[in-house]
Amino acid sequence: MSVLTITKENYQKEVTESDRPVLLDFWASWCGPCRMVSPVVDEIAEQNANVKVGKVNVDEQQELAAQFGVMSIPTLVVIRGGKIANRVVGARPKAQILSML
């Protein structure tokens, strides 16, 4: 499954109402560690049909970043049933991201 671009406009439908766990990657184009994590997140999206994966650009979606209290990026958040189930800040290896799910 491809990675979704999450905005405040589609957040409710794609994340809150999702019937699958959602992995959100909060990132910015100028962030080096974000660029390291991005291909790993893309791989997880392609290889795990049972998980919905979305990316939130913190520069463009400041309201969502504030809603999640994102102070450092990359921040990875797992949401199940509309509630935060797991959260880490900083670049992580694929195995550790998968273990969050």
PDB file of N, CA and C in Angstrom:
ATOM      1  N   MET A   1       0.847  -1.179   0.000  1.00  0.00           N
ATOM      2  CA  MET A   1       0.000   0.000   0.000  1.00  0.00           C
ATOM      3  C   MET A   1       0.894   1.245   0.000  1.00  0.00           C
ATOM      4  N   SER A   2       0.455   2.264  -0.683  1.00  0.00           N
ATOM      5  CA  SER A   2       1.281   3.466  -0.770  1.00  0.00           C
ATOM      6  C   SER A   2       1.118   4.329   0.477  1.00  0.00           C
ATOM      7  N   VAL A   3       2.079   5.219   0.657  1.00  0.00           N
ATOM      8  CA  VAL A   3       2.065   6.142   1.789  1.00  0.00           C
ATOM      9  C   VAL A   3       1.096   7.277   1.492  1.00  0.00           C
ATOM     10  N   LEU A   4       0.283   7.610   2.479  1.00  0.00           N
ATOM     11  CA  LEU A   4      -0.681   8.706   2.338  1.00  0.00           C
ATOM     12  C   LEU A   4      -0.071  10.002   2.858  1.00  0.00           C
ATOM     13  N   THR A   5      -0.420  11.104   2.237  1.00  0.00           N
ATOM     14  CA  THR A   5      -0.068  12.412   2.775  1.00  0.00           C
ATOM     15  C   THR A   5      -1.221  12.823   3.673  1.00  0.00           C
ATOM     16  N   ILE A   6      -0.935  12.974   4.957  1.00  0.00           N
ATOM     17  CA  ILE A   6      -1.983  13.289   5.927  1.00  0.00           C
ATOM     18  C   ILE A   6      -2.028  14.798   6.148  1.00  0.00           C
ATOM     19  N   THR A   7      -3.233  15.353   6.042  1.00  0.00           N
ATOM     20  CA  THR A   7      -3.467  16.776   6.277  1.00  0.00           C
ATOM     21  C   THR A   7      -4.592  16.910   7.285  1.00  0.00           C
ATOM     22  N   LYS A   8      -4.798  18.123   7.761  1.00  0.00           N
ATOM     23  CA  LYS A   8      -5.915  18.305   8.702  1.00  0.00           C
ATOM     24  C   LYS A   8      -7.247  18.018   8.024  1.00  0.00           C
ATOM     25  N   GLU A   9      -7.292  18.154   6.688  1.00  0.00           N
ATOM     26  CA  GLU A   9      -8.524  17.896   5.945  1.00  0.00           C
ATOM     27  C   GLU A   9      -8.873  16.406   5.879  1.00  0.00           C
ATOM     28  N   ASN A  10      -7.865  15.525   5.743  1.00  0.00           N
ATOM     29  CA  ASN A  10      -8.162  14.089   5.611  1.00  0.00           C
ATOM     30  C   ASN A  10      -7.841  13.287   6.878  1.00  0.00           C
ATOM     31  N   TYR A  11      -7.373  13.942   7.930  1.00  0.00           N
ATOM     32  CA  TYR A  11      -6.970  13.245   9.151  1.00  0.00           C
ATOM     33  C   TYR A  11      -8.098  12.393   9.736  1.00  0.00           C
ATOM     34  N   GLN A  12      -9.269  12.978   9.884  1.00  0.00           N
ATOM     35  CA  GLN A  12     -10.405  12.269  10.486  1.00  0.00           C
ATOM     36  C   GLN A  12     -10.693  10.970   9.732  1.00  0.00           C
ATOM     37  N   LYS A  13     -10.826  11.068   8.413  1.00  0.00           N
ATOM     38  CA  LYS A  13     -11.181   9.908   7.589  1.00  0.00           C
ATOM     39  C   LYS A  13     -10.057   8.862   7.563  1.00  0.00           C
ATOM     40  N   GLU A  14      -8.824   9.309   7.337  1.00  0.00           N
ATOM     41  CA  GLU A  14      -7.719   8.371   7.122  1.00  0.00           C
ATOM     42  C   GLU A  14      -7.125   7.812   8.415  1.00  0.00           C
ATOM     43  N   VAL A  15      -7.178   8.575   9.497  1.00  0.00           N
ATOM     44  CA  VAL A  15      -6.517   8.150  10.737  1.00  0.00           C
ATOM     45  C   VAL A  15      -7.531   7.772  11.814  1.00  0.00           C
ATOM     46  N   THR A  16      -8.360   8.716  12.228  1.00  0.00           N
ATOM     47  CA  THR A  16      -9.291   8.468  13.327  1.00  0.00           C
ATOM     48  C   THR A  16     -10.262   7.338  13.001  1.00  0.00           C
ATOM     49  N   GLU A  17     -10.749   7.302  11.754  1.00  0.00           N
ATOM     50  CA  GLU A  17     -11.756   6.306  11.372  1.00  0.00           C
ATOM     51  C   GLU A  17     -11.159   5.051  10.733  1.00  0.00           C
ATOM     52  N   SER A  18      -9.833   4.918  10.745  1.00  0.00           N
ATOM     53  CA  SER A  18      -9.191   3.766  10.116  1.00  0.00           C
ATOM     54  C   SER A  18      -9.510   2.477  10.861  1.00  0.00           C
ATOM     55  N   ASP A  19      -9.745   1.414  10.101  1.00  0.00           N
ATOM     56  CA  ASP A  19      -9.994   0.104  10.710  1.00  0.00           C
ATOM     57  C   ASP A  19      -8.689  -0.660  10.930  1.00  0.00           C
ATOM     58  N   ARG A  20      -7.576  -0.075  10.531  1.00  0.00           N
ATOM     59  CA  ARG A  20      -6.246  -0.681  10.715  1.00  0.00           C
ATOM     60  C   ARG A  20      -5.383   0.251  11.562  1.00  0.00           C
ATOM     61  N   PRO A  21      -4.323  -0.273  12.169  1.00  0.00           N
ATOM     62  CA  PRO A  21      -3.374   0.623  12.850  1.00  0.00           C
ATOM     63  C   PRO A  21      -2.792   1.604  11.830  1.00  0.00           C
ATOM     64  N   VAL A  22      -2.492   2.810  12.292  1.00  0.00           N
ATOM     65  CA  VAL A  22      -1.924   3.844  11.423  1.00  0.00           C
ATOM     66  C   VAL A  22      -0.566   4.257  11.970  1.00  0.00           C
ATOM     67  N   LEU A  23       0.454   4.231  11.103  1.00  0.00           N
ATOM     68  CA  LEU A  23       1.782   4.737  11.448  1.00  0.00           C
ATOM     69  C   LEU A  23       1.915   6.116  10.824  1.00  0.00           C
ATOM     70  N   LEU A  24       2.091   7.133  11.661  1.00  0.00           N
ATOM     71  CA  LEU A  24       2.280   8.489  11.173  1.00  0.00           C
ATOM     72  C   LEU A  24       3.739   8.896  11.339  1.00  0.00           C
ATOM     73  N   ASP A  25       4.296   9.450  10.272  1.00  0.00           N
ATOM     74  CA  ASP A  25       5.667   9.946  10.263  1.00  0.00           C
ATOM     75  C   ASP A  25       5.594  11.470  10.165  1.00  0.00           C
ATOM     76  N   PHE A  26       5.940  12.159  11.254  1.00  0.00           N
ATOM     77  CA  PHE A  26       5.997  13.619  11.246  1.00  0.00           C
ATOM     78  C   PHE A  26       7.403  14.013  10.804  1.00  0.00           C
ATOM     79  N   TRP A  27       7.502  14.800   9.723  1.00  0.00           N
ATOM     80  CA  TRP A  27       8.794  15.069   9.085  1.00  0.00           C
ATOM     81  C   TRP A  27       8.821  16.475   8.494  1.00  0.00           C
ATOM     82  N   ALA A  28      10.020  16.855   8.003  1.00  0.00           N
ATOM     83  CA  ALA A  28      10.192  18.098   7.236  1.00  0.00           C
ATOM     84  C   ALA A  28      11.312  17.869   6.231  1.00  0.00           C
ATOM     85  N   SER A  29      11.244  18.579   5.112  1.00  0.00           N
ATOM     86  CA  SER A  29      12.215  18.370   4.031  1.00  0.00           C
ATOM     87  C   SER A  29      13.639  18.748   4.438  1.00  0.00           C
ATOM     88  N   TRP A  30      13.796  19.658   5.383  1.00  0.00           N
ATOM     89  CA  TRP A  30      15.115  20.125   5.801  1.00  0.00           C
ATOM     90  C   TRP A  30      15.750  19.257   6.895  1.00  0.00           C
ATOM     91  N   CYS A  31      15.058  18.221   7.323  1.00  0.00           N
ATOM     92  CA  CYS A  31      15.492  17.390   8.457  1.00  0.00           C
ATOM     93  C   CYS A  31      16.274  16.169   7.967  1.00  0.00           C
ATOM     94  N   GLY A  32      17.569  16.107   8.299  1.00  0.00           N
ATOM     95  CA  GLY A  32      18.417  14.988   7.879  1.00  0.00           C
ATOM     96  C   GLY A  32      17.935  13.634   8.385  1.00  0.00           C
ATOM     97  N   PRO A  33      17.689  13.488   9.696  1.00  0.00           N
ATOM     98  CA  PRO A  33      17.193  12.197  10.195  1.00  0.00           C
ATOM     99  C   PRO A  33      15.859  11.790   9.559  1.00  0.00           C
ATOM    100  N   CYS A  34      15.025  12.780   9.210  1.00  0.00           N
ATOM    101  CA  CYS A  34      13.748  12.475   8.538  1.00  0.00           C
ATOM    102  C   CYS A  34      14.015  11.817   7.185  1.00  0.00           C
ATOM    103  N   ARG A  35      15.022  12.308   6.480  1.00  0.00           N
ATOM    104  CA  ARG A  35      15.361  11.740   5.170  1.00  0.00           C
ATOM    105  C   ARG A  35      15.899  10.320   5.316  1.00  0.00           C
ATOM    106  N   MET A  36      16.504  10.013   6.458  1.00  0.00           N
ATOM    107  CA  MET A  36      16.985   8.648   6.706  1.00  0.00           C
ATOM    108  C   MET A  36      15.818   7.701   6.983  1.00  0.00           C
ATOM    109  N   VAL A  37      14.820   8.167   7.701  1.00  0.00           N
ATOM    110  CA  VAL A  37      13.678   7.337   8.096  1.00  0.00           C
ATOM    111  C   VAL A  37      12.682   7.158   6.949  1.00  0.00           C
ATOM    112  N   SER A  38      12.577   8.147   6.085  1.00  0.00           N
ATOM    113  CA  SER A  38      11.558   8.141   5.036  1.00  0.00           C
ATOM    114  C   SER A  38      11.532   6.871   4.179  1.00  0.00           C
ATOM    115  N   PRO A  39      12.683   6.404   3.637  1.00  0.00           N
ATOM    116  CA  PRO A  39      12.620   5.169   2.826  1.00  0.00           C
ATOM    117  C   PRO A  39      12.225   3.946   3.644  1.00  0.00           C
ATOM    118  N   VAL A  40      12.552   3.936   4.927  1.00  0.00           N
ATOM    119  CA  VAL A  40      12.173   2.820   5.805  1.00  0.00           C
ATOM    120  C   VAL A  40      10.649   2.815   5.978  1.00  0.00           C
ATOM    121  N   VAL A  41      10.080   3.994   6.192  1.00  0.00           N
ATOM    122  CA  VAL A  41       8.626   4.119   6.343  1.00  0.00           C
ATOM    123  C   VAL A  41       7.934   3.704   5.039  1.00  0.00           C
ATOM    124  N   ASP A  42       8.506   4.108   3.898  1.00  0.00           N
ATOM    125  CA  ASP A  42       7.953   3.712   2.592  1.00  0.00           C
ATOM    126  C   ASP A  42       7.943   2.192   2.442  1.00  0.00           C
ATOM    127  N   GLU A  43       9.044   1.548   2.843  1.00  0.00           N
ATOM    128  CA  GLU A  43       9.147   0.076   2.775  1.00  0.00           C
ATOM    129  C   GLU A  43       8.081  -0.584   3.631  1.00  0.00           C
ATOM    130  N   ILE A  44       7.892  -0.066   4.837  1.00  0.00           N
ATOM    131  CA  ILE A  44       6.899  -0.631   5.749  1.00  0.00           C
ATOM    132  C   ILE A  44       5.515  -0.534   5.108  1.00  0.00           C
ATOM    133  N   ALA A  45       5.226   0.586   4.458  1.00  0.00           N
ATOM    134  CA  ALA A  45       3.931   0.763   3.795  1.00  0.00           C
ATOM    135  C   ALA A  45       3.744  -0.265   2.685  1.00  0.00           C
ATOM    136  N   GLU A  46       4.780  -0.510   1.898  1.00  0.00           N
ATOM    137  CA  GLU A  46       4.694  -1.453   0.776  1.00  0.00           C
ATOM    138  C   GLU A  46       4.559  -2.895   1.251  1.00  0.00           C
ATOM    139  N   GLN A  47       5.191  -3.228   2.365  1.00  0.00           N
ATOM    140  CA  GLN A  47       5.280  -4.619   2.792  1.00  0.00           C
ATOM    141  C   GLN A  47       4.211  -5.032   3.805  1.00  0.00           C
ATOM    142  N   ASN A  48       3.425  -4.096   4.308  1.00  0.00           N
ATOM    143  CA  ASN A  48       2.464  -4.410   5.369  1.00  0.00           C
ATOM    144  C   ASN A  48       1.082  -3.870   5.024  1.00  0.00           C
ATOM    145  N   ALA A  49       0.300  -4.683   4.346  1.00  0.00           N
ATOM    146  CA  ALA A  49      -1.040  -4.260   3.922  1.00  0.00           C
ATOM    147  C   ALA A  49      -1.983  -4.062   5.107  1.00  0.00           C
ATOM    148  N   ASN A  50      -1.638  -4.646   6.256  1.00  0.00           N
ATOM    149  CA  ASN A  50      -2.513  -4.546   7.425  1.00  0.00           C
ATOM    150  C   ASN A  50      -2.286  -3.260   8.226  1.00  0.00           C
ATOM    151  N   VAL A  51      -1.372  -2.407   7.737  1.00  0.00           N
ATOM    152  CA  VAL A  51      -1.072  -1.150   8.416  1.00  0.00           C
ATOM    153  C   VAL A  51      -1.236  -0.002   7.422  1.00  0.00           C
ATOM    154  N   LYS A  52      -1.869   1.067   7.861  1.00  0.00           N
ATOM    155  CA  LYS A  52      -1.969   2.270   7.042  1.00  0.00           C
ATOM    156  C   LYS A  52      -0.806   3.181   7.438  1.00  0.00           C
ATOM    157  N   VAL A  53      -0.110   3.741   6.453  1.00  0.00           N
ATOM    158  CA  VAL A  53       1.047   4.589   6.720  1.00  0.00           C
ATOM    159  C   VAL A  53       0.811   5.973   6.131  1.00  0.00           C
ATOM    160  N   GLY A  54       1.036   6.985   6.952  1.00  0.00           N
ATOM    161  CA  GLY A  54       0.864   8.356   6.497  1.00  0.00           C
ATOM    162  C   GLY A  54       2.021   9.227   6.928  1.00  0.00           C
ATOM    163  N   LYS A  55       2.283  10.258   6.129  1.00  0.00           N
ATOM    164  CA  LYS A  55       3.334  11.224   6.461  1.00  0.00           C
ATOM    165  C   LYS A  55       2.701  12.600   6.652  1.00  0.00           C
ATOM    166  N   VAL A  56       3.187  13.277   7.687  1.00  0.00           N
ATOM    167  CA  VAL A  56       2.694  14.610   8.013  1.00  0.00           C
ATOM    168  C   VAL A  56       3.874  15.581   7.915  1.00  0.00           C
ATOM    169  N   ASN A  57       3.823  16.487   6.949  1.00  0.00           N
ATOM    170  CA  ASN A  57       4.852  17.511   6.810  1.00  0.00           C
ATOM    171  C   ASN A  57       4.572  18.591   7.862  1.00  0.00           C
ATOM    172  N   VAL A  58       5.463  18.706   8.845  1.00  0.00           N
ATOM    173  CA  VAL A  58       5.205  19.614   9.975  1.00  0.00           C
ATOM    174  C   VAL A  58       5.216  21.078   9.562  1.00  0.00           C
ATOM    175  N   ASP A  59       5.910  21.410   8.469  1.00  0.00           N
ATOM    176  CA  ASP A  59       5.917  22.795   7.995  1.00  0.00           C
ATOM    177  C   ASP A  59       4.568  23.171   7.377  1.00  0.00           C
ATOM    178  N   GLU A  60       3.936  22.216   6.702  1.00  0.00           N
ATOM    179  CA  GLU A  60       2.662  22.471   6.032  1.00  0.00           C
ATOM    180  C   GLU A  60       1.463  22.188   6.932  1.00  0.00           C
ATOM    181  N   GLN A  61       1.633  21.323   7.914  1.00  0.00           N
ATOM    182  CA  GLN A  61       0.523  20.902   8.787  1.00  0.00           C
ATOM    183  C   GLN A  61       0.846  21.223  10.243  1.00  0.00           C
ATOM    184  N   GLN A  62       1.042  22.508  10.516  1.00  0.00           N
ATOM    185  CA  GLN A  62       1.434  22.919  11.861  1.00  0.00           C
ATOM    186  C   GLN A  62       0.366  22.615  12.907  1.00  0.00           C
ATOM    187  N   GLU A  63      -0.906  22.666  12.506  1.00  0.00           N
ATOM    188  CA  GLU A  63      -1.990  22.352  13.453  1.00  0.00           C
ATOM    189  C   GLU A  63      -1.917  20.903  13.919  1.00  0.00           C
ATOM    190  N   LEU A  64      -1.688  19.977  12.966  1.00  0.00           N
ATOM    191  CA  LEU A  64      -1.586  18.555  13.340  1.00  0.00           C
ATOM    192  C   LEU A  64      -0.359  18.318  14.206  1.00  0.00           C
ATOM    193  N   ALA A  65       0.760  18.940  13.844  1.00  0.00           N
ATOM    194  CA  ALA A  65       1.977  18.784  14.646  1.00  0.00           C
ATOM    195  C   ALA A  65       1.730  19.279  16.070  1.00  0.00           C
ATOM    196  N   ALA A  66       1.041  20.397  16.202  1.00  0.00           N
ATOM    197  CA  ALA A  66       0.735  20.942  17.529  1.00  0.00           C
ATOM    198  C   ALA A  66      -0.224  20.024  18.283  1.00  0.00           C
ATOM    199  N   GLN A  67      -1.209  19.477  17.569  1.00  0.00           N
ATOM    200  CA  GLN A  67      -2.182  18.567  18.181  1.00  0.00           C
ATOM    201  C   GLN A  67      -1.485  17.361  18.809  1.00  0.00           C
ATOM    202  N   PHE A  68      -0.419  16.888  18.160  1.00  0.00           N
ATOM    203  CA  PHE A  68       0.328  15.735  18.663  1.00  0.00           C
ATOM    204  C   PHE A  68       1.494  16.150  19.561  1.00  0.00           C
ATOM    205  N   GLY A  69       1.684  17.436  19.779  1.00  0.00           N
ATOM    206  CA  GLY A  69       2.769  17.908  20.632  1.00  0.00           C
ATOM    207  C   GLY A  69       4.138  17.582  20.067  1.00  0.00           C
ATOM    208  N   VAL A  70       4.263  17.613  18.743  1.00  0.00           N
ATOM    209  CA  VAL A  70       5.542  17.284  18.107  1.00  0.00           C
ATOM    210  C   VAL A  70       6.515  18.445  18.322  1.00  0.00           C
ATOM    211  N   MET A  71       7.602  18.171  19.037  1.00  0.00           N
ATOM    212  CA  MET A  71       8.617  19.187  19.311  1.00  0.00           C
ATOM    213  C   MET A  71       9.908  18.884  18.554  1.00  0.00           C
ATOM    214  N   SER A  72      10.146  17.622  18.255  1.00  0.00           N
ATOM    215  CA  SER A  72      11.341  17.193  17.521  1.00  0.00           C
ATOM    216  C   SER A  72      10.902  16.234  16.431  1.00  0.00           C
ATOM    217  N   ILE A  73      11.650  16.249  15.326  1.00  0.00           N
ATOM    218  CA  ILE A  73      11.333  15.336  14.236  1.00  0.00           C
ATOM    219  C   ILE A  73      12.588  14.572  13.849  1.00  0.00           C
ATOM    220  N   PRO A  74      12.444  13.381  13.287  1.00  0.00           N
ATOM    221  CA  PRO A  74      11.172  12.717  13.017  1.00  0.00           C
ATOM    222  C   PRO A  74      10.504  12.209  14.296  1.00  0.00           C
ATOM    223  N   THR A  75       9.194  12.289  14.303  1.00  0.00           N
ATOM    224  CA  THR A  75       8.385  11.672  15.357  1.00  0.00           C
ATOM    225  C   THR A  75       7.488  10.650  14.676  1.00  0.00           C
ATOM    226  N   LEU A  76       7.510   9.423  15.174  1.00  0.00           N
ATOM    227  CA  LEU A  76       6.677   8.343  14.643  1.00  0.00           C
ATOM    228  C   LEU A  76       5.611   8.011  15.674  1.00  0.00           C
ATOM    229  N   VAL A  77       4.358   7.999  15.233  1.00  0.00           N
ATOM    230  CA  VAL A  77       3.234   7.746  16.127  1.00  0.00           C
ATOM    231  C   VAL A  77       2.384   6.624  15.547  1.00  0.00           C
ATOM    232  N   VAL A  78       2.019   5.657  16.387  1.00  0.00           N
ATOM    233  CA  VAL A  78       1.108   4.586  15.975  1.00  0.00           C
ATOM    234  C   VAL A  78      -0.245   4.865  16.625  1.00  0.00           C
ATOM    235  N   ILE A  79      -1.290   4.837  15.794  1.00  0.00           N
ATOM    236  CA  ILE A  79      -2.648   5.093  16.280  1.00  0.00           C
ATOM    237  C   ILE A  79      -3.511   3.870  16.017  1.00  0.00           C
ATOM    238  N   ARG A  80      -4.183   3.420  17.075  1.00  0.00           N
ATOM    239  CA  ARG A  80      -5.130   2.297  16.966  1.00  0.00           C
ATOM    240  C   ARG A  80      -6.461   2.767  17.514  1.00  0.00           C
ATOM    241  N   GLY A  81      -7.519   2.562  16.749  1.00  0.00           N
ATOM    242  CA  GLY A  81      -8.850   2.946  17.212  1.00  0.00           C
ATOM    243  C   GLY A  81      -8.955   4.426  17.555  1.00  0.00           C
ATOM    244  N   GLY A  82      -8.220   5.256  16.829  1.00  0.00           N
ATOM    245  CA  GLY A  82      -8.279   6.694  17.059  1.00  0.00           C
ATOM    246  C   GLY A  82      -7.455   7.201  18.230  1.00  0.00           C
ATOM    247  N   LYS A  83      -6.739   6.295  18.926  1.00  0.00           N
ATOM    248  CA  LYS A  83      -5.949   6.678  20.103  1.00  0.00           C
ATOM    249  C   LYS A  83      -4.462   6.377  19.871  1.00  0.00           C
ATOM    250  N   ILE A  84      -3.596   7.195  20.455  1.00  0.00           N
ATOM    251  CA  ILE A  84      -2.154   6.968  20.338  1.00  0.00           C
ATOM    252  C   ILE A  84      -1.788   5.699  21.099  1.00  0.00           C
ATOM    253  N   ALA A  85      -1.188   4.736  20.381  1.00  0.00           N
ATOM    254  CA  ALA A  85      -0.796   3.469  20.998  1.00  0.00           C
ATOM    255  C   ALA A  85       0.707   3.413  21.263  1.00  0.00           C
ATOM    256  N   ASN A  86       1.474   4.184  20.489  1.00  0.00           N
ATOM    257  CA  ASN A  86       2.919   4.152  20.610  1.00  0.00           C
ATOM    258  C   ASN A  86       3.489   5.409  19.987  1.00  0.00           C
ATOM    259  N   ARG A  87       4.687   5.807  20.461  1.00  0.00           N
ATOM    260  CA  ARG A  87       5.300   7.040  19.959  1.00  0.00           C
ATOM    261  C   ARG A  87       6.798   7.016  20.224  1.00  0.00           C
ATOM    262  N   VAL A  88       7.593   7.380  19.217  1.00  0.00           N
ATOM    263  CA  VAL A  88       9.038   7.533  19.402  1.00  0.00           C
ATOM    264  C   VAL A  88       9.487   8.793  18.666  1.00  0.00           C
ATOM    265  N   VAL A  89      10.569   9.367  19.176  1.00  0.00           N
ATOM    266  CA  VAL A  89      11.160  10.543  18.541  1.00  0.00           C
ATOM    267  C   VAL A  89      12.564  10.168  18.092  1.00  0.00           C
ATOM    268  N   GLY A  90      12.909  10.558  16.862  1.00  0.00           N
ATOM    269  CA  GLY A  90      14.243  10.294  16.333  1.00  0.00           C
ATOM    270  C   GLY A  90      14.240   9.138  15.349  1.00  0.00           C
ATOM    271  N   ALA A  91      15.314   9.076  14.564  1.00  0.00           N
ATOM    272  CA  ALA A  91      15.451   8.015  13.566  1.00  0.00           C
ATOM    273  C   ALA A  91      15.564   6.669  14.275  1.00  0.00           C
ATOM    274  N   ARG A  92      14.882   5.685  13.738  1.00  0.00           N
ATOM    275  CA  ARG A  92      14.888   4.332  14.299  1.00  0.00           C
ATOM    276  C   ARG A  92      15.091   3.321  13.184  1.00  0.00           C
ATOM    277  N   PRO A  93      15.713   2.174  13.481  1.00  0.00           N
ATOM    278  CA  PRO A  93      15.833   1.119  12.462  1.00  0.00           C
ATOM    279  C   PRO A  93      14.465   0.482  12.190  1.00  0.00           C
ATOM    280  N   LYS A  94      14.379  -0.149  11.027  1.00  0.00           N
ATOM    281  CA  LYS A  94      13.119  -0.739  10.591  1.00  0.00           C
ATOM    282  C   LYS A  94      12.541  -1.703  11.626  1.00  0.00           C
ATOM    283  N   ALA A  95      13.367  -2.557  12.191  1.00  0.00           N
ATOM    284  CA  ALA A  95      12.892  -3.553  13.163  1.00  0.00           C
ATOM    285  C   ALA A  95      12.225  -2.876  14.360  1.00  0.00           C
ATOM    286  N   GLN A  96      12.794  -1.775  14.808  1.00  0.00           N
ATOM    287  CA  GLN A  96      12.224  -1.083  15.965  1.00  0.00           C
ATOM    288  C   GLN A  96      10.897  -0.424  15.598  1.00  0.00           C
ATOM    289  N   ILE A  97      10.803   0.118  14.392  1.00  0.00           N
ATOM    290  CA  ILE A  97       9.538   0.734  13.950  1.00  0.00           C
ATOM    291  C   ILE A  97       8.464  -0.362  13.831  1.00  0.00           C
ATOM    292  N   LEU A  98       8.834  -1.507  13.259  1.00  0.00           N
ATOM    293  CA  LEU A  98       7.882  -2.611  13.126  1.00  0.00           C
ATOM    294  C   LEU A  98       7.409  -3.098  14.494  1.00  0.00           C
ATOM    295  N   SER A  99       8.292  -3.108  15.476  1.00  0.00           N
ATOM    296  CA  SER A  99       7.920  -3.587  16.812  1.00  0.00           C
ATOM    297  C   SER A  99       6.914  -2.651  17.471  1.00  0.00           C
ATOM    298  N   MET A 100       6.853  -1.393  17.030  1.00  0.00           N
ATOM    299  CA  MET A 100       5.868  -0.443  17.561  1.00  0.00           C
ATOM    300  C   MET A 100       4.457  -0.814  17.122  1.00  0.00           C
ATOM    301  N   LEU A 101       4.361  -1.462  15.961  1.00  0.00           N
ATOM    302  CA  LEU A 101       3.064  -1.780  15.391  1.00  0.00           C
ATOM    303  C   LEU A 101       2.427  -2.943  16.120  1.00  0.00           C
TER     304      LEU A 101
END
